[in-house]
Coordinates of C-alpha atoms and ligand atoms in Angstrom, one line a residue:
X24 CA 28.4 -46.4 -114.5
X25 CA 25.9 -49.4 -114.1
X26 CA 27.1 -53.3 -114.1
X27 CA 25.8 -55.0 -117.0
X28 CA 25.7 -58.5 -118.1
X29 CA 27.3 -59.5 -121.5
X30 CA 25.9 -62.3 -123.7
X31 CA 27.3 -63.1 -127.4
X32 CA 25.6 -64.6 -130.0
X33 CA 26.3 -65.0 -134.0
X34 CA 22.9 -63.0 -135.0
X35 CA 20.4 -61.1 -133.0
X36 CA 16.6 -61.1 -134.0
X37 CA 14.6 -58.4 -132.1
X38 CA 10.8 -59.6 -132.1
X39 CA 9.1 -62.9 -131.8
X40 CA 6.0 -62.3 -134.0
X41 CA 5.5 -64.0 -137.4
X42 CA 8.4 -62.2 -139.0
X43 CA 10.7 -62.7 -136.0
X44 CA 10.0 -66.4 -135.5
X45 CA 10.1 -67.2 -139.3
X46 CA 13.5 -65.5 -139.4
X47 CA 15.1 -67.3 -136.4
X48 CA 13.9 -70.9 -137.7
X49 CA 15.4 -69.9 -141.2
X50 CA 18.8 -68.8 -139.5
X51 CA 18.9 -72.1 -137.4
X52 CA 18.3 -73.9 -140.6
X53 CA 20.6 -71.9 -142.7
X54 CA 23.5 -72.5 -140.2
X55 CA 22.8 -75.2 -137.8
X56 CA 26.2 -73.9 -135.9
X57 CA 25.2 -70.6 -135.6
X58 CA 23.8 -69.2 -132.2
X59 CA 20.7 -66.9 -132.6
X60 CA 19.2 -64.6 -129.8
X61 CA 15.4 -64.0 -130.1
X62 CA 14.8 -61.2 -128.0
X63 CA 11.1 -60.1 -127.4
X64 CA 9.5 -57.6 -125.0
X65 CA 6.6 -59.9 -124.6
X66 CA 6.5 -63.9 -124.6
X67 CA 6.5 -64.6 -128.3
X68 CA 2.9 -65.6 -128.2
X69 CA 1.5 -62.6 -127.2
X70 CA 3.0 -60.7 -130.3
X71 CA 0.4 -58.8 -132.1
X72 CA 0.7 -61.5 -135.1
X73 CA -1.5 -64.0 -132.9
X74 CA -4.6 -61.5 -133.2
X75 CA -4.6 -61.7 -137.1
X76 CA -8.2 -63.1 -138.1
X77 CA -8.6 -63.2 -142.0
X78 CA -5.9 -65.2 -143.4
X79 CA -2.9 -65.1 -145.6
X80 CA -2.5 -64.7 -149.5
X81 CA -0.7 -66.9 -151.8
X82 CA -1.8 -68.5 -155.1
X83 CA -3.4 -71.7 -154.8
X84 CA -6.1 -72.3 -157.2
X85 CA -6.3 -73.3 -160.8
X86 CA -8.0 -70.1 -161.7
X87 CA -5.1 -68.1 -160.1
X88 CA -1.7 -67.0 -161.2
X89 CA 1.5 -65.6 -160.0
X90 CA 0.9 -62.8 -162.5
X91 CA -2.5 -61.9 -161.3
X92 CA -1.2 -61.9 -157.6
X93 CA 1.5 -59.6 -158.7
X94 CA -0.8 -57.2 -160.6
X95 CA -3.1 -57.1 -157.7
X96 CA -0.4 -56.4 -155.5
X97 CA 0.9 -53.4 -157.6
X98 CA -2.5 -52.0 -158.2
X99 CA -3.1 -52.1 -154.9
X100 CA -0.1 -50.3 -153.7
X101 CA -1.2 -47.5 -156.3
X102 CA 1.9 -48.2 -158.2
X103 CA 4.4 -47.3 -155.6
X104 CA 5.1 -51.2 -154.4
X105 CA 8.6 -52.1 -155.9
X106 CA 8.0 -54.6 -158.5
X107 CA 11.0 -56.9 -158.2
X108 CA 10.0 -57.2 -154.6
X109 CA 6.7 -58.1 -155.5
X110 CA 7.5 -60.4 -158.2
X111 CA 9.7 -62.6 -155.7
X112 CA 7.0 -62.2 -152.9
X113 CA 4.3 -63.9 -155.1
X114 CA 6.9 -66.5 -156.5
X115 CA 7.7 -67.6 -152.8
X116 CA 4.3 -67.1 -150.9
X117 CA 2.6 -70.4 -152.1
X118 CA 6.1 -72.1 -150.9
X119 CA 5.9 -70.4 -147.5
X120 CA 2.5 -71.2 -146.7
X121 CA 2.8 -74.9 -147.9
X122 CA 5.8 -75.1 -145.5
X123 CA 3.4 -73.9 -142.6
X124 CA 0.8 -76.5 -143.6
X125 CA 3.7 -79.1 -143.4
X126 CA 4.6 -77.9 -139.9
X127 CA 1.0 -78.5 -138.7
X128 CA -0.9 -75.0 -139.5
X129 CA -4.5 -76.3 -139.5
X130 CA -5.8 -74.2 -142.5
X131 CA -9.6 -74.8 -143.3
X132 CA -10.1 -77.1 -145.9
X133 CA -12.6 -77.7 -149.0
X134 CA -14.9 -80.7 -149.6
X135 CA -12.0 -82.6 -151.4
X136 CA -9.5 -82.0 -148.6
X137 CA -7.5 -79.2 -150.4
X138 CA -6.7 -76.1 -148.7
X139 CA -9.7 -73.5 -148.7
X140 CA -8.9 -70.2 -149.8
X141 CA -11.4 -67.0 -149.4
X142 CA -11.9 -63.6 -151.3
X143 CA -10.2 -60.4 -149.8
X144 CA -10.2 -56.8 -150.9
X145 CA -8.5 -56.0 -154.0
X146 CA -7.8 -59.4 -155.1
X147 CA -9.2 -60.8 -158.4
X148 CA -9.8 -64.5 -157.0
X149 CA -10.0 -66.4 -153.8
X150 CA -6.4 -66.4 -152.7
X151 CA -6.5 -66.2 -149.1
X152 CA -5.8 -69.1 -147.0
X153 CA -7.5 -69.4 -143.7
X154 CA -8.2 -71.1 -140.6
X155 CA -11.6 -70.2 -139.6
X156 CA -11.0 -66.6 -138.5
X157 CA -8.0 -67.2 -136.2
X158 CA -5.3 -67.3 -138.8
X159 CA -2.7 -65.5 -136.5
X160 CA -3.1 -67.5 -133.7
X161 CA -2.6 -70.7 -135.7
X162 CA 0.3 -69.2 -137.9
X163 CA 2.2 -68.2 -134.4
X164 CA 1.8 -71.4 -132.7
X165 CA 2.9 -73.1 -135.8
X166 CA 5.8 -71.0 -135.7
X167 CA 6.7 -70.9 -132.2
X168 CA 6.4 -74.6 -131.8
X169 CA 8.7 -75.3 -134.7
X170 CA 11.4 -72.9 -133.4
X171 CA 11.5 -75.0 -130.1
X172 CA 13.1 -77.8 -132.4
X173 CA 16.1 -75.8 -132.8
X174 CA 18.7 -75.6 -129.8
X175 CA 20.6 -72.6 -131.3
X176 CA 17.7 -70.5 -130.9
X177 CA 18.2 -68.9 -127.6
X178 CA 15.2 -66.6 -126.3
X179 CA 15.4 -63.7 -124.3
X180 CA 11.5 -63.2 -123.5
X181 CA 10.3 -60.0 -121.9
X182 CA 13.4 -58.2 -122.7
X183 CA 12.9 -54.5 -124.1
X184 CA 15.7 -53.5 -126.3
X185 CA 16.0 -49.8 -126.1
X186 CA 19.0 -49.0 -128.0
X187 CA 20.9 -50.6 -131.0
X188 CA 24.8 -51.0 -130.1
X189 CA 27.1 -49.6 -132.8
X190 CA 30.7 -50.4 -133.1
X191 CA 33.8 -48.1 -133.8
X192 CA 33.6 -48.8 -137.5
X193 CA 29.9 -47.7 -137.7
X194 CA 28.3 -51.1 -138.2
X195 CA 25.4 -52.3 -136.1
X196 CA 26.6 -55.2 -133.6
X197 CA 24.1 -55.7 -130.8
X198 CA 21.4 -54.3 -128.6
X199 CA 20.9 -53.1 -125.2
X200 CA 18.1 -55.2 -123.9
X201 CA 16.2 -54.2 -120.5
X202 CA 15.1 -57.5 -118.5
X203 CA 11.8 -56.3 -117.5
X204 CA 11.4 -59.0 -114.8
X205 CA 14.6 -58.0 -113.1
X206 CA 15.0 -54.2 -114.5
X207 CA 18.8 -55.6 -115.3
X208 CA 20.5 -54.5 -118.4
X209 CA 22.1 -56.9 -120.8
X210 CA 24.5 -56.1 -123.6
X211 CA 23.5 -58.7 -126.4
X212 CA 26.3 -58.8 -129.0
X213 CA 26.3 -60.4 -132.3
X214 CA 27.6 -59.9 -136.1
X215 CA 24.1 -58.7 -137.1
X216 CA 20.8 -57.8 -135.8
X217 CA 17.4 -58.0 -137.4
X218 CA 14.5 -55.9 -136.2
X219 CA 11.1 -57.4 -136.6
X220 CA 9.3 -55.3 -134.1
X221 CA 5.8 -54.8 -135.7
X222 CA 4.2 -51.7 -136.5
X223 CA 3.1 -48.5 -134.4
X224 CA -0.5 -48.0 -134.7
X225 CA -0.6 -46.9 -131.1
X226 CA 0.3 -43.3 -132.0
X227 CA -3.4 -43.1 -133.0
X228 CA -6.0 -43.1 -130.3
X229 CA -8.5 -45.6 -132.5
X230 CA -6.6 -48.7 -133.8
X231 CA -6.9 -52.4 -133.9
X232 CA -3.4 -52.9 -132.8
X233 CA -2.5 -54.1 -129.5
X234 CA -0.9 -51.8 -126.5
X235 CA 2.3 -53.3 -127.6
X236 CA 2.6 -51.9 -131.2
X237 CA 4.7 -48.7 -130.3
X238 CA 6.9 -48.6 -133.3
X239 CA 9.9 -49.4 -131.2
X240 CA 12.1 -50.8 -134.2
X241 CA 11.3 -48.0 -136.6
X242 CA 12.3 -45.5 -133.7
X243 CA 15.4 -47.5 -132.8
X244 CA 16.7 -47.5 -136.6
X245 CA 15.8 -44.0 -137.2
X246 CA 17.7 -43.0 -134.4
X247 CA 20.8 -44.3 -135.6
X248 CA 20.3 -42.6 -139.0
X249 CA 18.7 -45.1 -140.9
X250 CA 15.8 -43.4 -143.0
X251 CA 12.1 -44.5 -142.4
X252 CA 10.4 -45.0 -145.9
X253 CA 7.0 -44.0 -147.1
X254 CA 5.7 -43.4 -143.4
X255 CA 2.7 -41.0 -144.7
X256 CA 0.9 -44.2 -145.7
X257 CA -1.1 -45.4 -142.8
X258 CA -3.8 -48.1 -143.7
X259 CA -7.3 -47.6 -141.9
X260 CA -9.1 -51.0 -141.8
X261 CA -12.9 -50.0 -142.8
X262 CA -14.5 -52.4 -140.2
X263 CA -13.6 -51.7 -136.7
X264 CA -16.0 -51.9 -133.7
X265 CA -16.8 -48.3 -132.5
X266 CA -15.3 -47.8 -128.8
X267 CA -12.8 -50.3 -128.8
X268 CA -11.5 -50.4 -132.1
X269 CA -11.3 -53.9 -132.1
X270 CA -11.1 -55.6 -135.8
X271 CA -13.9 -57.3 -137.6
X272 CA -12.0 -59.0 -140.2
X273 CA -12.3 -58.5 -144.0
X274 CA -13.1 -62.4 -144.2
X275 CA -16.8 -60.9 -143.2
X276 CA -17.1 -59.1 -146.7
X277 CA -14.9 -61.9 -148.3
X278 CA -17.7 -64.6 -147.0
X279 CA -20.4 -62.0 -148.6
X280 CA -21.2 -59.4 -146.1
X281 CA -22.8 -56.2 -147.1
X282 CA -21.8 -52.5 -145.8
X283 CA -25.0 -50.6 -145.5
X284 CA -26.1 -46.8 -144.4
X285 CA -28.9 -45.7 -142.3
X286 CA -31.4 -46.4 -145.0
X287 CA -30.2 -50.0 -145.6
X288 CA -28.7 -48.9 -148.7
X289 CA -25.5 -51.0 -150.1
X290 CA -23.7 -47.5 -150.7
X291 CA -20.8 -49.2 -152.3
X292 CA -23.2 -50.5 -154.9
X293 CA -25.5 -47.5 -155.2
X294 CA -22.8 -44.8 -155.4
X295 CA -19.6 -44.5 -157.3
X296 CA -16.7 -44.8 -154.8
X297 CA -14.5 -46.0 -157.1
X298 CA -14.7 -49.6 -156.2
X299 CA -16.8 -50.7 -159.3
X300 CA -18.4 -54.2 -159.4
X301 CA -16.1 -55.2 -156.6
X302 CA -18.2 -53.4 -154.1
X303 CA -17.7 -54.4 -150.3
X304 CA -14.5 -56.4 -151.8
X305 CA -12.8 -53.1 -152.9
X306 CA -9.5 -52.1 -151.2
X307 CA -9.3 -50.8 -147.9
X308 CA -8.3 -47.3 -148.6
X309 CA -11.1 -46.8 -151.3
X310 CA -13.6 -48.5 -148.8
X311 CA -12.4 -46.5 -145.6
X312 CA -13.0 -43.2 -147.6
X313 CA -16.6 -44.2 -148.9
X314 CA -17.5 -44.8 -145.3
X315 CA -16.3 -41.4 -144.1
X316 CA -18.2 -39.8 -147.2
X317 CA -21.4 -41.8 -146.2
X318 CA -21.2 -40.3 -142.4
X319 CA -20.4 -36.8 -143.6
X320 CA -23.3 -36.7 -145.8
X321 CA -25.5 -37.7 -142.9
X322 CA -26.2 -41.1 -144.0
X323 CA -24.4 -42.8 -141.2
X324 CA -25.8 -44.2 -137.6
X325 CA -24.9 -42.6 -134.2
X326 CA -24.3 -44.7 -131.1
X327 CA -22.6 -43.9 -127.8
X328 CA -19.3 -44.0 -129.6
X329 CA -20.0 -41.6 -132.5
X330 CA -21.1 -42.1 -136.0
X331 CA -21.1 -45.6 -137.8
X332 CA -22.3 -47.5 -140.8
X333 CA -23.4 -51.4 -140.6
X334 CA -21.7 -54.4 -141.6
X335 CA -24.5 -56.9 -142.5
X336 CA -24.0 -60.6 -142.4
X337 CA -27.6 -61.8 -141.5
X338 CA -28.0 -63.3 -145.2
X339 CA -25.0 -65.4 -144.8
X340 CA -27.0 -67.6 -142.0
X341 CA -26.0 -69.0 -138.5
X342 CA -24.3 -72.1 -140.0
X343 CA -21.9 -70.2 -142.2
X344 CA -21.1 -67.5 -139.6
X345 CA -20.5 -70.5 -137.0
X346 CA -18.1 -72.4 -139.5
X347 CA -16.3 -69.5 -141.1
X348 CA -16.6 -66.5 -138.6
X349 CA -17.0 -67.9 -135.2
X350 CA -14.7 -65.4 -133.8
X351 CA -16.6 -62.1 -135.3
X352 CA -19.7 -63.5 -133.6
X353 CA -18.0 -64.1 -130.4
X354 CA -16.5 -60.4 -130.6
X355 CA -20.0 -58.8 -131.8
X356 CA -21.7 -60.2 -128.8
X357 CA -18.9 -59.6 -126.2
X358 CA -17.9 -56.0 -127.2
X359 CA -21.0 -54.4 -128.8
X360 CA -23.7 -56.7 -127.8
X361 CA -24.8 -57.5 -131.1
X362 CA -25.0 -61.1 -132.5
X363 CA -24.2 -60.6 -136.1
X364 CA -26.8 -63.6 -137.1
X365 CA -29.7 -61.6 -136.0
X366 CA -28.5 -57.9 -136.3
X367 CA -26.0 -55.9 -138.3
X368 CA -22.8 -54.9 -136.5
X369 CA -21.7 -51.2 -136.2
X370 CA -18.5 -50.5 -137.6
X371 CA -16.2 -47.5 -138.4
X372 CA -12.8 -47.1 -140.0
X373 CA -9.9 -47.7 -137.6
X374 CA -6.1 -47.5 -138.2
X375 CA -4.7 -50.8 -138.7
X376 CA -1.2 -51.1 -140.4
X377 CA 1.7 -49.0 -141.2
X378 CA 2.9 -49.6 -144.8
X379 CA 5.9 -47.6 -144.4
X380 CA 8.7 -48.5 -141.9
X381 CA 12.8 -49.1 -141.6
X382 CA 14.2 -48.8 -145.5
X383 CA 15.7 -52.0 -146.5
X384 CA 16.7 -53.7 -149.7
X385 CA 15.1 -56.8 -151.1
X386 CA 17.5 -58.8 -148.8
X387 CA 16.0 -56.9 -145.9
X388 CA 19.4 -55.1 -145.2
X389 CA 19.2 -51.4 -144.1
X390 CA 21.7 -48.8 -145.0
X391 CA 23.3 -49.5 -141.5
X392 CA 26.0 -52.3 -142.0
X393 CA 24.8 -55.5 -139.8
X394 CA 21.1 -54.1 -139.4
X395 CA 18.3 -56.1 -141.2
X396 CA 14.4 -55.6 -140.6
X397 CA 11.5 -57.4 -141.6
X398 CA 7.8 -57.7 -141.2
X399 CA 5.6 -54.7 -140.4
X400 CA 8.4 -52.7 -139.1
X401 CA 10.2 -52.7 -142.1
X402 CA 9.4 -51.3 -145.7
X403 CA 10.9 -53.5 -148.2
X404 CA 8.3 -51.9 -150.6
X405 CA 5.8 -54.6 -151.1
X406 CA 2.9 -52.5 -150.1
X407 CA 3.5 -49.2 -151.5
X408 CA 0.8 -46.9 -150.7
X409 CA -1.7 -49.3 -149.7
X410 CA -1.6 -52.8 -148.7
X411 CA -3.9 -55.6 -149.6
X412 CA -5.3 -57.6 -146.9
X413 CA -3.6 -61.0 -146.3
X414 CA -0.5 -59.9 -147.9
X415 CA 1.2 -58.8 -144.9
X416 CA 1.4 -62.3 -143.0
X417 CA 2.9 -64.0 -145.9
X418 CA 5.2 -61.0 -146.2
X419 CA 6.6 -61.9 -142.6
X420 CA 7.3 -65.5 -143.9
X421 CA 8.8 -64.5 -147.3
X422 CA 11.1 -61.7 -145.9
X423 CA 11.8 -62.9 -142.7
X424 CA 13.2 -66.1 -144.4
X425 CA 15.0 -64.3 -146.8
X426 CA 16.4 -61.7 -144.6
X427 CA 17.5 -64.3 -142.1
X428 CA 19.4 -66.2 -144.8
X429 CA 21.2 -63.1 -146.1
X430 CA 22.0 -62.0 -142.6
X431 CA 23.5 -65.3 -141.9
X432 CA 25.7 -65.2 -144.8
X433 CA 26.8 -61.5 -143.8
X434 CA 27.4 -62.7 -140.2
X435 CA 29.9 -65.2 -141.6
X436 CA 31.8 -62.6 -143.5
X437 CA 32.4 -60.5 -139.9
X438 CA 35.6 -61.3 -137.8
X439 CA 36.1 -61.1 -134.2
X440 CA 34.1 -58.3 -132.6
X441 CA 35.7 -55.6 -130.5
X442 CA 33.3 -55.4 -127.6
X443 CA 34.5 -52.3 -125.7
X444 CA 32.4 -49.7 -127.4
X445 CA 29.5 -51.8 -127.4
X446 CA 29.8 -52.4 -123.6
X447 CA 30.3 -48.9 -122.9
X448 CA 27.1 -47.9 -124.8
X449 CA 25.1 -50.6 -123.0
X450 CA 26.4 -49.2 -119.6
X451 CA 25.4 -45.6 -120.7
X452 CA 21.9 -47.0 -121.3
X453 CA 21.4 -48.8 -118.2
X454 CA 22.3 -45.5 -116.4
X455 CA 19.8 -43.7 -118.6
X456 CA 17.1 -46.1 -117.7
X457 CA 18.1 -46.0 -114.2
X458 CA 17.8 -42.2 -113.9
X459 CA 14.3 -42.5 -115.8
X460 CA 13.2 -45.1 -113.1
X461 CA 10.9 -43.2 -110.6
X462 CA 12.1 -39.9 -111.9
X463 CA 10.2 -37.5 -109.5
X464 CA 11.6 -34.2 -110.8
X465 CA 10.3 -34.3 -114.3
X466 CA 7.4 -31.9 -115.1
X467 CA 5.3 -33.9 -117.7
X468 CA 2.7 -36.6 -117.3
X469 CA 3.2 -39.7 -119.5
X470 CA -0.4 -40.1 -120.1
X471 CA -1.1 -36.4 -120.8
X472 CA 1.6 -36.6 -123.6
X473 CA 0.1 -39.7 -125.0
X474 CA -3.2 -38.1 -125.3
X475 CA -1.5 -35.1 -127.1
X476 CA 0.1 -37.2 -129.5
X477 CA -2.9 -39.3 -130.2
X478 CA -5.1 -36.4 -130.8
X479 CA -2.4 -34.6 -132.9
X480 CA -2.3 -37.7 -135.1
X481 CA -5.9 -38.2 -135.5
X482 CA -6.5 -34.5 -136.4
X483 CA -3.7 -34.2 -138.9
X484 CA -3.1 -37.4 -140.4
X485 CA -6.5 -39.4 -140.5
X486 CA -8.3 -40.8 -143.4
X487 CA -8.7 -37.3 -145.0
X488 CA -5.8 -34.9 -144.6
X489 CA -5.1 -31.3 -145.4
X490 CA -1.7 -29.3 -145.5
X491 CA -2.7 -26.9 -142.7
X492 CA -3.9 -29.8 -140.6
X493 CA -0.9 -31.5 -141.1
X494 CA 1.4 -28.9 -140.7
X495 CA -0.3 -28.2 -137.1
X496 CA 0.1 -31.9 -136.4
X497 CA 3.7 -31.9 -137.1
X498 CA 4.2 -28.6 -135.1
X499 CA 2.3 -30.3 -132.1
X500 CA 4.4 -33.5 -132.4
X501 CA 7.6 -31.8 -132.5
X502 CA 6.8 -29.8 -129.4
X503 CA 5.9 -33.0 -127.8
X504 CA 9.7 -34.3 -128.7
X505 CA 11.0 -31.7 -126.1
X506 CA 8.1 -32.5 -123.6
X507 CA 8.8 -36.4 -123.4
X508 CA 12.3 -35.8 -122.2
X509 CA 11.1 -34.2 -119.0
X510 CA 8.5 -36.9 -118.0
X511 CA 7.7 -37.5 -114.1
X512 CA 7.4 -40.9 -113.3
X513 CA 6.3 -42.4 -109.8
X514 CA 7.8 -46.1 -109.9
X515 CA 11.1 -46.5 -108.7
X516 CA 11.0 -50.2 -108.4
X517 CA 13.2 -52.5 -110.5
X518 CA 10.9 -55.6 -110.9
X519 CA 8.2 -55.6 -113.7
X520 CA 8.4 -51.5 -113.6
X521 CA 5.9 -51.1 -116.6
X522 CA 5.9 -47.5 -116.2
X523 CA 9.6 -47.1 -117.2
X524 CA 8.8 -49.3 -120.3
X525 CA 5.8 -47.0 -121.2
X526 CA 8.1 -43.9 -120.9
X527 CA 10.6 -45.6 -123.4
X528 CA 7.6 -46.6 -125.8
X529 CA 6.4 -43.2 -125.5
X530 CA 9.4 -41.6 -126.9
X531 CA 9.5 -44.1 -129.7
X532 CA 6.0 -43.3 -130.6
X533 CA 6.9 -39.6 -130.7
X534 CA 9.9 -40.1 -133.2
X535 CA 7.8 -42.4 -135.4
X536 CA 4.9 -39.9 -135.3
X537 CA 7.1 -37.0 -136.1
X538 CA 8.6 -38.9 -139.0
X539 CA 5.1 -40.0 -140.2
X540 CA 3.5 -36.4 -140.0
X541 CA 6.6 -34.8 -142.0
X542 CA 6.5 -37.5 -144.5
X543 CA 2.7 -36.9 -145.0
X544 CA 3.1 -33.2 -145.3
X545 CA 5.7 -33.4 -147.8
X546 CA 3.6 -35.6 -150.3
X547 CA 1.8 -33.2 -152.2
X548 CA -0.6 -35.4 -154.1
X549 CA -3.3 -38.4 -153.3
X550 CA -2.2 -41.7 -153.6
X551 CA -3.2 -45.0 -151.7
X552 CA -4.1 -44.3 -148.4
X553 CA -2.7 -40.7 -148.3
X554 CA -5.8 -38.9 -149.3
X555 CA -4.7 -34.9 -149.3
X556 CA -8.0 -32.7 -149.8
X557 CA -5.6 -30.0 -151.2
X558 CA -4.2 -32.2 -153.7
X559 CA -6.8 -34.7 -154.6
X560 CA -5.1 -36.5 -157.5
X561 CA -2.1 -38.7 -158.0
X562 CA 0.7 -37.1 -159.7
X563 CA 3.0 -39.5 -161.3
X564 CA 5.0 -36.6 -163.0
X565 CA 6.3 -35.5 -159.5
X566 CA 5.6 -37.9 -156.7
X567 CA 6.1 -41.6 -157.9
X568 CA 9.1 -41.9 -155.6
X569 CA 9.6 -43.2 -151.9
X570 CA 9.6 -40.8 -148.9
X571 CA 12.8 -41.2 -147.1
X572 CA 12.8 -39.4 -143.7
X573 CA 16.0 -39.4 -141.9
X574 CA 16.4 -38.1 -138.4
X575 CA 18.3 -34.9 -137.4
X576 CA 18.3 -33.2 -134.0
X577 CA 16.5 -30.3 -135.4
X578 CA 13.6 -32.3 -136.9
X579 CA 13.1 -34.7 -139.7
X580 CA 15.0 -34.4 -143.0
X581 CA 12.8 -35.6 -146.2
X582 CA 14.5 -37.3 -149.2
X583 CA 13.4 -39.6 -152.1
X584 CA 14.1 -43.0 -153.4
X585 CA 13.2 -44.1 -156.9
X586 CA 10.3 -46.7 -157.2
X587 CA 11.4 -49.9 -159.0
X588 CA 8.9 -50.3 -161.8
X589 CA 9.0 -53.0 -164.3
X590 CA 6.6 -55.4 -165.8
X591 CA 3.2 -53.4 -165.0
X592 CA 3.0 -49.7 -166.2
X593 CA 1.5 -47.2 -163.7
X594 CA -2.1 -46.4 -164.8
X595 CA -5.2 -45.1 -163.4
X596 CA -6.4 -47.2 -160.4
X597 CA -10.0 -48.1 -161.0
X598 CA -11.8 -51.0 -160.1
Ligands
FAD630 C1 -6.0 -57.1 -135.3 C2 -5.1 -57.6 -136.6 C3 -5.7 -58.4 -137.5 C4 -4.6 -58.6 -138.5 N1 -5.2 -59.7 -139.5 C5 -4.4 -60.0 -140.5 C6 -4.9 -60.9 -141.6 O1 -5.9 -61.6 -141.2 N2 -3.9 -61.1 -142.5 C7 -2.8 -60.5 -142.5 O2 -1.8 -60.6 -143.6 N3 -2.4 -59.5 -141.9 C8 -3.2 -59.2 -140.9 N4 -2.9 -58.2 -139.9 C9 -1.4 -57.6 -139.9 C10 -0.3 -58.7 -139.3 O3 -1.0 -59.5 -138.5 C11 1.0 -57.9 -139.1 O4 1.2 -56.8 -139.8 C12 1.9 -58.8 -138.5 O5 1.4 -59.9 -137.8 C13 2.9 -58.2 -138.0 O6 4.0 -59.3 -137.5 P1 5.5 -58.8 -137.1 O7 6.3 -60.1 -137.0 O8 6.2 -58.0 -138.1 O9 5.2 -58.0 -135.9 P2 4.3 -58.4 -134.5 O10 3.7 -59.6 -134.5 O11 3.7 -57.1 -133.9 O12 5.5 -58.7 -133.5 C14 6.5 -57.7 -133.1 C15 7.5 -58.3 -132.0 O13 8.4 -57.5 -131.6 C16 8.6 -57.5 -130.3 N5 9.1 -56.2 -129.8 C17 8.6 -55.2 -130.1 N6 9.4 -53.8 -129.8 C18 10.3 -54.5 -129.2 C19 11.2 -54.1 -128.3 N7 11.5 -52.6 -127.8 N8 12.0 -55.1 -127.7 C20 12.0 -56.3 -127.8 N9 11.0 -56.7 -128.5 C21 10.1 -55.9 -129.1 C22 7.3 -57.7 -129.7 O14 7.6 -58.4 -128.5 C23 6.8 -58.9 -130.8 O15 7.3 -60.1 -130.5 C24 -3.8 -58.0 -138.7 C25 -3.4 -57.2 -137.9 C26 -4.2 -56.8 -136.9 C27 -3.6 -55.7 -135.8

């Protein structure tokens, strides 16, 4: 068996994005004497959070209330969000953003010096705090720099976690982390582990998500028997650049941009797409569907990268675009050769966010003792069937912090850990990766399986879905699960072997995709982002529940979990 190095901490956080860094700081403050490992497969500032553009939501203005933010979120979720979670979230949101303001986040300002807010889809008032159109960059910097104040946060940058370590009593007590720089395996052992590994948009071919968003945390938890919840709900963002999928933020519409078809018509105003007077500021699921329908009706435009519609910002004027949306201007010029001051930007819906994830309770605890999850990888049930834009950065803060405090308490209740079984598992994992590295004997190409996976997901689980195409997608993906075990790799080196990392990520993507397709097939209704053509209506009688997808060697097993209702009664979702 391979030799491994052993590291001990009180708690371990996997992921250095918004949720992971916020969790690490909260844990360091909750107990300055505890040692916290922060493990990330990329340097923290490269986490996907850095690319967030539009802003983060929290009640700030006199014309806004927590009740309104709560209702908007519940309605946006198509009544699938858990209402006790939503109530806690809206209460904590202003406190968290104010805290970041005090830590130095340079929010944009109103004339009178107060924090500026902008409109976002599905929100009844201007509630989104922003920093021009680079909120993620500023938020991640603020969190990262704040985290440097704490000596008890020990970072493991560029370490890829490939397995959770499970003690003899069945609880999670550590991670096997592959040091990408040296190729060595480390057993990082602690009393509790939190997954903050982000989403998995890369299972789809056309996405705003960075290369690193491969659903690793979801797959790690799933393989240890923790259910993935509400995986069928995948958010398409209405405005991605054709070709690359680069995001053009919703802030463009928040600042007054129009969506137009080939005749220059504002179709969200001219036709009934359910968004009412909200028009361009309707929720993302509805606007994405409207764009697809416009294109299918022959009112789209065609370009080298397929059909699209226009996002017209010209009437905002150069000064406003430069002040509020400078990054959008740069992206337009650089990636499609269009200056939005002079011409409309071509856009089409693009996979953006996963509402589903690792099932947790409101404390971010999973069913596996010692394992927590927060941020996009988790499903604490804030977003239900459709997330409102700008709620997710705030979610990372609110639940990263809550989960870390809870986990700190939990860790205090755990006595001495018996390392033996954990070390054995890490050694077995080191062997597995050693055998994978430069594995010549396999018969399958990594790029080919990834391409097939992407194709299956796009054709079966896109904006519009059908029973037969979802079934075909599930079959295709299940078949890939066998094939991914037989990869042929070419690079035997240990130092920065990115091929072996890509192979581990691909296996994670296949597991996540299979859970997603199985969950989607099981929901025979249309709700939020899950639009099933064979069942075009929402069916509260039979489907007002969370889908729980559990791993089994013979394929995903689907179960249910009650939605926590409360203050807001389910009603038809109209704007
Ligand atoms: C282009 C874009 C723009 C967006 N704009 C907004 C916005 O304006 N407002 C908003 O609210 N939301 C926005 N979102 C969504 C939001 O940014 C994300 O949901 C959120 O940032 C996710 O944060 P996270 O901490 O959960 O994960 P991430 O920021 O994705 O971080 C994941 C971390 O996990 C680590 N990791 C992953 N796998 C492993 C592994 N196997 N081993 C070790 N480490 C691992 C990574 O290294 C990384 O540090 C946007 C998303 C995108 C893609």
